[in-house]
Coordinates of C-alpha atoms in Angstrom, one line a residue:
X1 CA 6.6 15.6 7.1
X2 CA 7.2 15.9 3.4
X3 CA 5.1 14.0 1.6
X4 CA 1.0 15.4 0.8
X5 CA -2.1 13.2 0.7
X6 CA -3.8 13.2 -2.8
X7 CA -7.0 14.2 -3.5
X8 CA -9.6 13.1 -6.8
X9 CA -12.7 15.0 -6.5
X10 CA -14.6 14.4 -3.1
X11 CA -18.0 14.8 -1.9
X12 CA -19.7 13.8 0.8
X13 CA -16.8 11.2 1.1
X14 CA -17.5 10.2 -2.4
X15 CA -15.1 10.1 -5.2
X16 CA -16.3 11.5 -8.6
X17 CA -14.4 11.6 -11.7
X18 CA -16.7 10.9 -14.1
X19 CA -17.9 13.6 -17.1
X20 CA -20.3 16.0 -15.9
X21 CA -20.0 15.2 -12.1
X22 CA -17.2 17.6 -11.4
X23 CA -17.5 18.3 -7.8
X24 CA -21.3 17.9 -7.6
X25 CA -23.1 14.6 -6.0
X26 CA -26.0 14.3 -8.5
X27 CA -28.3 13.0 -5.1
X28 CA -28.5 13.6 -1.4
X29 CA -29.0 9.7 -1.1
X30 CA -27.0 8.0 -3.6
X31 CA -28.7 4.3 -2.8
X32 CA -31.5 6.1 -3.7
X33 CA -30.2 7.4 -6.8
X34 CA -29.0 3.7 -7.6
X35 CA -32.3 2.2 -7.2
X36 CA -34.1 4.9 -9.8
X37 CA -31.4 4.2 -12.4
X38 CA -31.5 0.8 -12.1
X39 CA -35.4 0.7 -12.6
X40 CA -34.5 3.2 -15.6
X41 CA -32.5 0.7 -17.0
X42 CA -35.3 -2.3 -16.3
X43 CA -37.9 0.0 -18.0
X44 CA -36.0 0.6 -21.1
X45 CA -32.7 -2.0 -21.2
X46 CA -31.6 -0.5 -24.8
X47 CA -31.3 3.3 -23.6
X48 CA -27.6 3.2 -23.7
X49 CA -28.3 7.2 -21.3
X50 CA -29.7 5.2 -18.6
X51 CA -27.2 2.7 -18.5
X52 CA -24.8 5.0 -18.6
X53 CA -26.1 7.1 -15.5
X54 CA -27.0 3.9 -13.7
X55 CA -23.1 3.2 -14.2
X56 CA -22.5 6.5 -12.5
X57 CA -24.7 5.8 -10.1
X58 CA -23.3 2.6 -9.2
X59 CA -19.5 4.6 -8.9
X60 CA -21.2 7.3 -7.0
X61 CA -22.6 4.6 -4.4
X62 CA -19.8 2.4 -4.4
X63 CA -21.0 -0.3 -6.7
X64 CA -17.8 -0.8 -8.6
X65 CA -18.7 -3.9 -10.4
X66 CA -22.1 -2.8 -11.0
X67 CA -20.9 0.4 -12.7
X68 CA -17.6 -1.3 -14.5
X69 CA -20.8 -3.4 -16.1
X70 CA -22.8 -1.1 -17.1
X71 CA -20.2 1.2 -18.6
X72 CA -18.8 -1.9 -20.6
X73 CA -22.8 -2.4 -21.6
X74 CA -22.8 1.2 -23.0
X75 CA -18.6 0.7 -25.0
X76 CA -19.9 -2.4 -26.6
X77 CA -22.9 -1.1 -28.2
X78 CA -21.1 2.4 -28.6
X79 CA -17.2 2.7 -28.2
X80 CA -17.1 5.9 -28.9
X81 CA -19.0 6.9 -25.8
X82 CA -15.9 9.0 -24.3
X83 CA -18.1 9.6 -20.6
X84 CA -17.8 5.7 -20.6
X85 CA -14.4 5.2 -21.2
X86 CA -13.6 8.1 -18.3
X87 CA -16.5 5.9 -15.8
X88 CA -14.4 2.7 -17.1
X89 CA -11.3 4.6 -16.2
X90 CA -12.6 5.3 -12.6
X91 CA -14.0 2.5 -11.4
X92 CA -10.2 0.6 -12.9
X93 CA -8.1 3.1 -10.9
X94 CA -10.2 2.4 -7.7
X95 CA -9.8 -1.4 -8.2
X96 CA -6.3 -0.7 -8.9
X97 CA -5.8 -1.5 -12.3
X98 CA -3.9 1.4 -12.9
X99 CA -2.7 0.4 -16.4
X100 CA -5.9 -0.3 -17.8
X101 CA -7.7 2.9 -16.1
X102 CA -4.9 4.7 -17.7
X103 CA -5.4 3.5 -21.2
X104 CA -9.0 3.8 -20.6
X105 CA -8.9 7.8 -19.9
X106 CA -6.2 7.7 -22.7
X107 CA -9.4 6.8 -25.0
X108 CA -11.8 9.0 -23.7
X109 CA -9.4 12.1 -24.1
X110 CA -8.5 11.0 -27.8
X111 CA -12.4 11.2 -28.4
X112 CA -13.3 14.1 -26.5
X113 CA -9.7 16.0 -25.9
X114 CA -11.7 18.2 -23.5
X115 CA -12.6 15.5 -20.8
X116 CA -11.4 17.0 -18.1
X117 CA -12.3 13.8 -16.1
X118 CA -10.0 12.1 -17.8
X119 CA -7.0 14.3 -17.6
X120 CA -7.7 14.4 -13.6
X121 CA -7.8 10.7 -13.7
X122 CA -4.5 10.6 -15.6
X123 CA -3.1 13.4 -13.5
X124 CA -3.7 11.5 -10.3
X125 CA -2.3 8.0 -11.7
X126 CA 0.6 10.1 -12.2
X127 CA 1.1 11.2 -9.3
X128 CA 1.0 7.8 -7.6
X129 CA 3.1 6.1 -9.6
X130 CA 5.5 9.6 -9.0
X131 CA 5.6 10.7 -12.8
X132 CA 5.7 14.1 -11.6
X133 CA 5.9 15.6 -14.9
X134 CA 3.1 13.9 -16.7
X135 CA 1.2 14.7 -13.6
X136 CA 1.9 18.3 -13.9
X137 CA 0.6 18.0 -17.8
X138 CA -2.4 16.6 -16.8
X139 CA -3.5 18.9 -13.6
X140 CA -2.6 21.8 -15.6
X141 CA -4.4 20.6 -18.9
X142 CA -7.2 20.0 -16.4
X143 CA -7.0 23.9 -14.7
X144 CA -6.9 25.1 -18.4
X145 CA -10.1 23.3 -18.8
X146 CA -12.1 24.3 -15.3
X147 CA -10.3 26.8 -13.6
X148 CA -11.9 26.9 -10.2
X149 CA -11.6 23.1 -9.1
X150 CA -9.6 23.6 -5.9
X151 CA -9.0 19.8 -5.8
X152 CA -7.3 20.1 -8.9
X153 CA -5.2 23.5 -8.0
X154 CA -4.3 21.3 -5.2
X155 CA -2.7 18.2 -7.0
X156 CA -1.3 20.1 -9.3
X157 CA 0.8 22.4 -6.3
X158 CA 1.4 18.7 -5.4
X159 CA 3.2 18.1 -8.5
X160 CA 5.0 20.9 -8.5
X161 CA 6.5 20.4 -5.2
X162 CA 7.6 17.2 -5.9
X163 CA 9.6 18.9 -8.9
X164 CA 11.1 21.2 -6.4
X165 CA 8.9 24.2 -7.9
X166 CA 7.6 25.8 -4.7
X167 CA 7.1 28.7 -6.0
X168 CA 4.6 27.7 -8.3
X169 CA 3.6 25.4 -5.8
X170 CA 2.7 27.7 -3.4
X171 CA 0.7 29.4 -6.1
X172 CA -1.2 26.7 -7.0
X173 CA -1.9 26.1 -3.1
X174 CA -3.1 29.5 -2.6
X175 CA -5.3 29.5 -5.4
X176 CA -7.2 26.7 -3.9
X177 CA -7.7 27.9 -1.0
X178 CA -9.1 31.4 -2.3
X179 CA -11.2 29.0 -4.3
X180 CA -12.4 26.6 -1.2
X181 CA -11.6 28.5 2.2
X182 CA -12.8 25.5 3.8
X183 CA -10.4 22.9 2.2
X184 CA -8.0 21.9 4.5
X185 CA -5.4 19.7 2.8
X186 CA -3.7 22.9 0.7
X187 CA -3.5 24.4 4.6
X188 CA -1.8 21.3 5.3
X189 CA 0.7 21.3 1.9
X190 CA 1.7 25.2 2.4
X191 CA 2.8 25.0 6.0
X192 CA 5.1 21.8 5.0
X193 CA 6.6 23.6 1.9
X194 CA 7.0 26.8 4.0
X195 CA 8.9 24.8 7.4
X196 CA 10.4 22.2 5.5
X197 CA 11.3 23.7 2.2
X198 CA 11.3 27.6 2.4
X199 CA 12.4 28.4 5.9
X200 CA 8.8 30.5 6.8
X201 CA 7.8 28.2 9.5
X202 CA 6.3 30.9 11.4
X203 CA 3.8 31.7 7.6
X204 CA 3.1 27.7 8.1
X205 CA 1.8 28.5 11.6
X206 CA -0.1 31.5 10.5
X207 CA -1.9 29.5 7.7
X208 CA -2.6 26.3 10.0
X209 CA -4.2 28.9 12.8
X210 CA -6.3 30.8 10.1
X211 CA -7.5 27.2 8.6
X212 CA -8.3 25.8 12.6
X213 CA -10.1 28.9 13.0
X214 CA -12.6 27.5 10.1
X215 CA -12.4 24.1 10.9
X216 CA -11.3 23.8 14.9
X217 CA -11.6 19.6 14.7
X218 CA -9.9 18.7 12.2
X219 CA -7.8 16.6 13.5
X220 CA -4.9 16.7 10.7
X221 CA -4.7 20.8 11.0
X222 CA -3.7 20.3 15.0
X223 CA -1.3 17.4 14.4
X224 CA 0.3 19.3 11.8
X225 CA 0.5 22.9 13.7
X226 CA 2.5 20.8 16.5
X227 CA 4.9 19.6 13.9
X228 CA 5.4 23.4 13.1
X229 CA 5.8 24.2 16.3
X230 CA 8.2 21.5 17.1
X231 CA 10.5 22.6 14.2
X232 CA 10.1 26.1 16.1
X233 CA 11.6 24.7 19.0
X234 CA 8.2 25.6 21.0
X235 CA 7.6 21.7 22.5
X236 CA 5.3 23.2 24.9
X237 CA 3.1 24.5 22.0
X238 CA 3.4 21.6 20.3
X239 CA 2.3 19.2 23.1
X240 CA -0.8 21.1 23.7
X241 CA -1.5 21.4 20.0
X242 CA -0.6 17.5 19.6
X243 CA -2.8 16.8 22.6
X244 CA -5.9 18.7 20.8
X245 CA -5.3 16.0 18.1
X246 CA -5.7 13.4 19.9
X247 CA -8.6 14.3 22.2
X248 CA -10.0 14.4 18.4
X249 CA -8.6 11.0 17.4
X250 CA -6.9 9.2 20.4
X251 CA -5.5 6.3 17.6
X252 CA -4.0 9.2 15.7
X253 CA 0.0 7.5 15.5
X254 CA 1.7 10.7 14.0
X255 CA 0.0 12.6 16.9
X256 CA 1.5 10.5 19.4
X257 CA 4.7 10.2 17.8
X258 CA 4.9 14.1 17.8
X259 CA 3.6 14.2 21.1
X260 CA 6.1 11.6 22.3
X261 CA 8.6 13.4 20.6
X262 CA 7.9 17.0 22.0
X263 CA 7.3 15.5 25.8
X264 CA 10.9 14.1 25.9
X265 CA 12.5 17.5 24.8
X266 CA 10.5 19.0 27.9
X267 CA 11.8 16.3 30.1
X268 CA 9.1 14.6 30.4
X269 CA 10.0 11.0 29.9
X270 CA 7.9 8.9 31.3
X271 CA 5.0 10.8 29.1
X272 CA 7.0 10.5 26.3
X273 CA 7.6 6.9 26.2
X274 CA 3.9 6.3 26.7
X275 CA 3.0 8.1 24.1
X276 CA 5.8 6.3 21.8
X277 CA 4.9 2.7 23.1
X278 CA 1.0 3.5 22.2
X279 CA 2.3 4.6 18.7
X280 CA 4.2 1.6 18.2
X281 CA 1.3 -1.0 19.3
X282 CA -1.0 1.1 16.5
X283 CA 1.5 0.8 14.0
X284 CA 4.8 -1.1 14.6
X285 CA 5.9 -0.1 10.9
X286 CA 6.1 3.7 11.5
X287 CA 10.0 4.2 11.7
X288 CA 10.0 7.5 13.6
X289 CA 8.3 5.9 16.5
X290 CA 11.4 3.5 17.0
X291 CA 13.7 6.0 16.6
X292 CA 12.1 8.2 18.8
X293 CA 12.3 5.7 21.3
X294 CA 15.6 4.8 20.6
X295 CA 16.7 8.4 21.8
X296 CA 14.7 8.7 24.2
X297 CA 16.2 5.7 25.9
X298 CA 19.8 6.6 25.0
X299 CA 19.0 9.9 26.9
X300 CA 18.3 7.6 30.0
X301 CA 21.3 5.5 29.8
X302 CA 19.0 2.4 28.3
X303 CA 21.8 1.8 25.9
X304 CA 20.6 -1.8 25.1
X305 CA 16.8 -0.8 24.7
X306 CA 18.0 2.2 22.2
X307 CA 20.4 0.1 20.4
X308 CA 17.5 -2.7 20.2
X309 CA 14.9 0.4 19.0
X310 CA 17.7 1.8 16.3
X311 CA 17.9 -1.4 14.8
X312 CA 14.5 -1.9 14.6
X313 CA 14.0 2.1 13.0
X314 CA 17.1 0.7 10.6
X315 CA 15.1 -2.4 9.6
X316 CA 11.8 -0.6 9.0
X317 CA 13.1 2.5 7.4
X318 CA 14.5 1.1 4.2
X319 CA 10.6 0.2 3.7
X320 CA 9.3 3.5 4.7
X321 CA 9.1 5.3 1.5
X322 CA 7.4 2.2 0.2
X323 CA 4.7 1.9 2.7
X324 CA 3.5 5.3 3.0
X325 CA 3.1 5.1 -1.1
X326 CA 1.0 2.2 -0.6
X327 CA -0.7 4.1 2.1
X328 CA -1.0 7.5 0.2
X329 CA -2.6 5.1 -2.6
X330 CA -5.0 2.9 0.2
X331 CA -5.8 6.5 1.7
X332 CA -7.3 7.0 -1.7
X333 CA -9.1 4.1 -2.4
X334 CA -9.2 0.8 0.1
X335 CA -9.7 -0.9 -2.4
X336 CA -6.6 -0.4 -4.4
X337 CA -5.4 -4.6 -4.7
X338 CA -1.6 -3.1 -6.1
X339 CA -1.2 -1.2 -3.2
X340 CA -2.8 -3.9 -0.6
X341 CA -0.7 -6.7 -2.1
X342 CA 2.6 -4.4 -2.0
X343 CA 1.8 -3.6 1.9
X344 CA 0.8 -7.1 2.2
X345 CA 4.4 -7.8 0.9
X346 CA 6.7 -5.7 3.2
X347 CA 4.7 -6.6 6.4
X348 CA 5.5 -10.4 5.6
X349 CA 9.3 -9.2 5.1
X350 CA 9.4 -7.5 8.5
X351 CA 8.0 -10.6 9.9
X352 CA 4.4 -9.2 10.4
X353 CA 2.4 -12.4 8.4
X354 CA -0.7 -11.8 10.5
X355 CA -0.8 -8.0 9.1
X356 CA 0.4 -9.1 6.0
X357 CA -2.8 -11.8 5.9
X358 CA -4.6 -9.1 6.5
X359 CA -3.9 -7.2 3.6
X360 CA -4.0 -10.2 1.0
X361 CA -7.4 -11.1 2.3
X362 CA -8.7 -7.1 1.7
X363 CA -7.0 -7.4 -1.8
X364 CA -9.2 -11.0 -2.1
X365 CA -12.1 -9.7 -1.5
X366 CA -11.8 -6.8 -3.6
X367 CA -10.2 -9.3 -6.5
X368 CA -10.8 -12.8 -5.9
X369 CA -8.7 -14.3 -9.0
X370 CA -5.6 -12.9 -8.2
X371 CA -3.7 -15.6 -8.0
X372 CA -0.2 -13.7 -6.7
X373 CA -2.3 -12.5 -3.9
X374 CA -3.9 -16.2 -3.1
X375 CA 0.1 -17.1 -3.5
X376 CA 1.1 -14.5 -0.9
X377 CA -1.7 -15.4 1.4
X378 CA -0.7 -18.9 1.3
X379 CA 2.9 -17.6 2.1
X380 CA 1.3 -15.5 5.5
X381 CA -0.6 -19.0 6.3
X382 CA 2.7 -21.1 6.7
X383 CA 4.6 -18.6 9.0
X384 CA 1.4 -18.3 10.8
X385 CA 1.4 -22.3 10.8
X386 CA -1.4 -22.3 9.6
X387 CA -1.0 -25.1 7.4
X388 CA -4.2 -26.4 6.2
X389 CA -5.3 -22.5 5.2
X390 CA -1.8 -22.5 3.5
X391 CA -2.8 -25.2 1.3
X392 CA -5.5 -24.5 0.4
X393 CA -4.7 -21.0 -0.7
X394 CA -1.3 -22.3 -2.6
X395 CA -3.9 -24.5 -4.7
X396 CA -6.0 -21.5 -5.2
X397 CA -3.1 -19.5 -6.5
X398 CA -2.0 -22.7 -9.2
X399 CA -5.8 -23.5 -9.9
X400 CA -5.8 -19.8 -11.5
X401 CA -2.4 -19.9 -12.6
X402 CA -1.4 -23.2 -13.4
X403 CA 2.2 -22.1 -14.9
X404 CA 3.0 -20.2 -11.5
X405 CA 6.0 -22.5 -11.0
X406 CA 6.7 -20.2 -7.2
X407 CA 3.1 -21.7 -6.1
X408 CA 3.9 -25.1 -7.0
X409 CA 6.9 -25.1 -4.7
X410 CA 5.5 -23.5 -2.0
X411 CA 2.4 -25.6 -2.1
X412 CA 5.2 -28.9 -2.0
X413 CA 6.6 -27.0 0.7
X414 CA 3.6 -26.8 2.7
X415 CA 2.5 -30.7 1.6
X416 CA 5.7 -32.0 3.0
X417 CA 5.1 -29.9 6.1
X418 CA 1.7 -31.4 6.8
X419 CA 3.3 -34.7 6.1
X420 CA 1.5 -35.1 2.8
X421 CA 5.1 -36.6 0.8
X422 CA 3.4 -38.0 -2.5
X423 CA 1.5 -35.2 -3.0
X424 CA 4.4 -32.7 -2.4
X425 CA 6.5 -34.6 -4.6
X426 CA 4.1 -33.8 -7.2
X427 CA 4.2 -30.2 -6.8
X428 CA 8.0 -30.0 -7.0
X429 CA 8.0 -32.0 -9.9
X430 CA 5.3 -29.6 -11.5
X431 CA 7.6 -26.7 -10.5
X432 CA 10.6 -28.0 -12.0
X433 CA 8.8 -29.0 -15.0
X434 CA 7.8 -25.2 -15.5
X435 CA 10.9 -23.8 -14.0
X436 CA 14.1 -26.3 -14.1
X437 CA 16.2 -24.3 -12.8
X438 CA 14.6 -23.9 -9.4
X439 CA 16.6 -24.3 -6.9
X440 CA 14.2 -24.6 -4.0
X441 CA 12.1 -27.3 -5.8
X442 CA 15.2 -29.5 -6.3
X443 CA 15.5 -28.7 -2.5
X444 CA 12.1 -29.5 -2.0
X445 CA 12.3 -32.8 -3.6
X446 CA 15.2 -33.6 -1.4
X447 CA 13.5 -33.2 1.7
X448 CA 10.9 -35.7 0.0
X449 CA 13.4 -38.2 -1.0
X450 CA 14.7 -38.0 3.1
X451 CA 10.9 -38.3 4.6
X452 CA 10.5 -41.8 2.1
X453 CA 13.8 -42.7 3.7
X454 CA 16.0 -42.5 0.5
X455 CA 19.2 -40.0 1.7
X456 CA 21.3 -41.0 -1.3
X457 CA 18.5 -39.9 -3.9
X458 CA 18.1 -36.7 -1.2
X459 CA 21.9 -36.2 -1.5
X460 CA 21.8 -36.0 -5.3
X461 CA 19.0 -33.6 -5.0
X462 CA 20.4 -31.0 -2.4
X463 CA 23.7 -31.2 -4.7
X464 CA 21.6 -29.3 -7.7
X465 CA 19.8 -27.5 -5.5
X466 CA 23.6 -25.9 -4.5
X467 CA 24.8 -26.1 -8.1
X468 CA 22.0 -23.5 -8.8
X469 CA 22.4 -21.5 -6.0
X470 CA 25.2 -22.5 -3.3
X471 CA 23.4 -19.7 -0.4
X472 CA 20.9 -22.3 -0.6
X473 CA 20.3 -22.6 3.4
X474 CA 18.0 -25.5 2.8
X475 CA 20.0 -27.3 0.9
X476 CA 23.5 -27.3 3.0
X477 CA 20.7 -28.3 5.7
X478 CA 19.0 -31.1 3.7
X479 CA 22.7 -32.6 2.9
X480 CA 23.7 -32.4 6.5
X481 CA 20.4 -34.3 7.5
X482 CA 20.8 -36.6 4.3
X483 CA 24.7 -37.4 5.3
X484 CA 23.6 -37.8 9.4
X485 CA 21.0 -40.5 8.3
X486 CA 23.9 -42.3 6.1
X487 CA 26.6 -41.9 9.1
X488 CA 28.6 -39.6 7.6
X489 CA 29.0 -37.4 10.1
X490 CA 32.3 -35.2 8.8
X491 CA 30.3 -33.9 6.2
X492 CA 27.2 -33.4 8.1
X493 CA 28.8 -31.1 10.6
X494 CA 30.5 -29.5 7.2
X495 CA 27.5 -28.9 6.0
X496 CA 25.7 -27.4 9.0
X497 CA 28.6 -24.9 9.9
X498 CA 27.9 -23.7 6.2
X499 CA 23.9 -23.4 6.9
X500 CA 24.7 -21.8 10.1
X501 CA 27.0 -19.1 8.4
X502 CA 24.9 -18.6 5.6
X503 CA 21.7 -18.3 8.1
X504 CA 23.5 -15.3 9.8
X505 CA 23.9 -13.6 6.7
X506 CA 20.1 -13.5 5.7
X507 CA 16.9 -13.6 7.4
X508 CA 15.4 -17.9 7.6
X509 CA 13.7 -17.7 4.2
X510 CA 10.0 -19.2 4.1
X511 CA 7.6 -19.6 1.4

């Protein structure tokens, strides 16, 4: 395990950025804190201070809109109010408008250059979009600034190791921990750059021990001392270190997976497999699970079950630098609609549209005018079959976007479905009108012609459907069905031995 979770600034599972927080919750009850600025604001409605700390308030609770609101109250009476632009900044980055958070700390730090919010919230943007260097310039802008913030010392080790600078890494690690004995995540970092980068395993397991010895539940400190001692080549450690974990967390996946993993190199197979299957039902897009299992079988002489589970670990793992991005970033924030969407979007390419839903509906309710994400959900609807929902949520997506020329053929697609031909015919029309070289629309308005019973208008159709793209596995289908219905049934075969071949080369396409 390679990669490090990020950290802002957290508190009492709070995360503050804003000027003048630091590290600090400003109230043991922050719906309490909420409620006083908010009748501080009532009371005086022009004191552009209490709207500001009602708008820190609001972040501190979890009142994103509230305090995105509020700080835009305080920029448009005042724009030069730099703690608003860095609140403004916060509350973007945990909706996941990571462009406009990043030009909103850009504007705080050009009037107050000394914001050290600002250049965390930039340094940690950074990060997640794996601008490593800008990252580093940030975190160590923000060190020159406030010196003992372990979280800080922390992300900035993280953007040195992802530079390769482990040294300084390490370094930066330490420091945080002699600054915060009790944080646990540069425990974490140190013993993966010392086993998986440095060749000290045995330092990794020395750190993990003293950190446990602080914090003896933490369930990420156990999971990752078994990994250590797995790469040690002690599985019996591991197990019981991997077993800890999960009397912690019994959901934990990389626990199982580790523990899977050290059970089969002790023999134990029938343990192992459990413990793989269990990971797998938690979270059927975690690649090392699969290929875990794969071995494990193909140590048993279940040659077609391990050739089954490669295939799968082959399928998923192109993805899996992707979704444990997305993860790191929803980790984070939940909120984070970029990140939910992008999940959303390689679940529904593995064939996962009821996970994929999923995510487009958390992204929805976070952000409920995004129309790629009403799209999308639309998209996880029709696989699911469920077509009314699909509809609806196509209409949603061109309602908000009405030059989305994708939508409009997928909505068609969905009309024609549910046996709604006029009204689909519409909506390919409308997509062609935006985007006239779509080939699916010209498809789409094939299969319309064929449902009204006219296969020599479908015929002409399907034919510039191909022109545009001959792959087109609707179209060499539509012409087969269009030639069938006229008695032609030469080139119908024709044309269904080229949408079979061309279906064997690429997954059955959907909208």
């Amino acid at each position: 395990m390679s990669s490090f979770p990020l950290v802002v600034c957290c508190t009492a599972g709070i995360i503050a950025l804003l000027a003048g927080l630091g590290c600090e919750t400003t109230s043991d009850d922050p719906a309490a804190l909420l409620a006083a600025s908010r009748q501080a604001v009532e009371n005086n409605p022009d004191d552009l201070d209490a709207r500001y700390e009602f708008g820190v308030a609001a972040l501190e609770a979890g009142s994103h809109r509230e305090a995105l609101a509020s700080f835009d109250r305080v920029l448009r009476a005042d724009s030069s109010h730099a703690g608003s632009w860095s609140g403004t900044g916060q509350v973007l980055s945990l909706l996941g408008q990571q462009k406009r958070a990043m030009a909103a700390f850009q504007r705080a730090i050009s009037l107050n250059p000394d914001d050290v919010a600002a250049h965390r919230g930039l340094g940690l943007i950074a990060l997640h979009q794996q601008r490593y260097a800008a990252a580093r310039q940030s975190y160590s802008r923000a060190v020159e600034l406030v010196p003992k913030h372990a979280p800080s010392r922390y992300n900035l080790g993280v953007a040195y190791s992802k530079e390769s600078a482990y040294e300084e890494a390490v370094r930066q690690m330490r420091r945080a921990i002699e600054l915060d004995e009790e944080y646990v995540l540069p425990y974490v970092a140190l013993s993966r750059i010392y086993c998986a980068k440095l060749g000290e395993c045995e330092e990794g397991v020395r750190l993990l021990r003293q950190a446990l010895a602080r914090a003896p539940n933490e369930i990420l400190l156990h999971a990752e001392l078994g990994s250590a001692e797995l790469q040690l080549g002690r599985a019996d450690q591991a197990v019981a270190a991997f077993q800890r974990a999960l009397r912690l967390d019994s959901v934990a996946v990389e626990a199982l997976v580790g523990l899977g993993t050290a059970q089969a190199q002790l023999g134990q197979w029938a343990a192992s497999e459990a413990a793989l299957q269990r990971a797998i039902e938690l979270n059927p897009v975690f690649p090392e699970a699969h290929y875990q299992l794969s071995l494990l079988f193909m140590r048993q002489g279940r040659t077609t079950e391990a050739q089954q589970k490669m295939e799968t670990f082959e399928r998923i793992n192109v993805y899996f630098d992707q979704i444990r991005h997305y993860r790191s970033l929803l980790a984070d924030n939940a909120h984070n609609v970029d990140a939910l969407i992008g999940l959303g979007t390689i679940l529904a390419r593995l064939g996962m549209p009821a996970r994929a839903a999923a995510q487009y509906e958390k992204a929805l309710a976070v952000a409920p005018s995004h129309a790629e994400a009403w799209h999308n959900l639309g998209s996880a609807y029709f696989r699911l079959s469920r077509l009314e929902e699909a509809i609806q949520a196509y209409r949603r997506a061109v309602d908000l976007a009405d030059g989305y020329a994708q939508a409009w053929t997928n909505l068609g697609t969905a009309q024609l479905v549910a046996g709604e031909t006029a009204a689909a015919r519409n909506s390919f029309q409308r997509a062609l009108a935006l985007a006239p070289d779509a080939a699916d629309a010209h498809s789409g308005l094939g299969n319309a012609n064929l449902r009204e019973g006219n296969p020599r208008a479908a015929i002409r159709r399907f034919q510039e459907a191909l022109q545009l793209d001959s792959t087109l596995t609707s179209g060499h289908y539509g012409l087969a069905m269009a030639y069938g219905a006229l008695g032609d049934t030469v080139r119908a075969a024709q044309q269904l031995r080229i949408f079979q071949r061309y279906s064997e080369q690429q997954p059955t396409s959907a909208p």
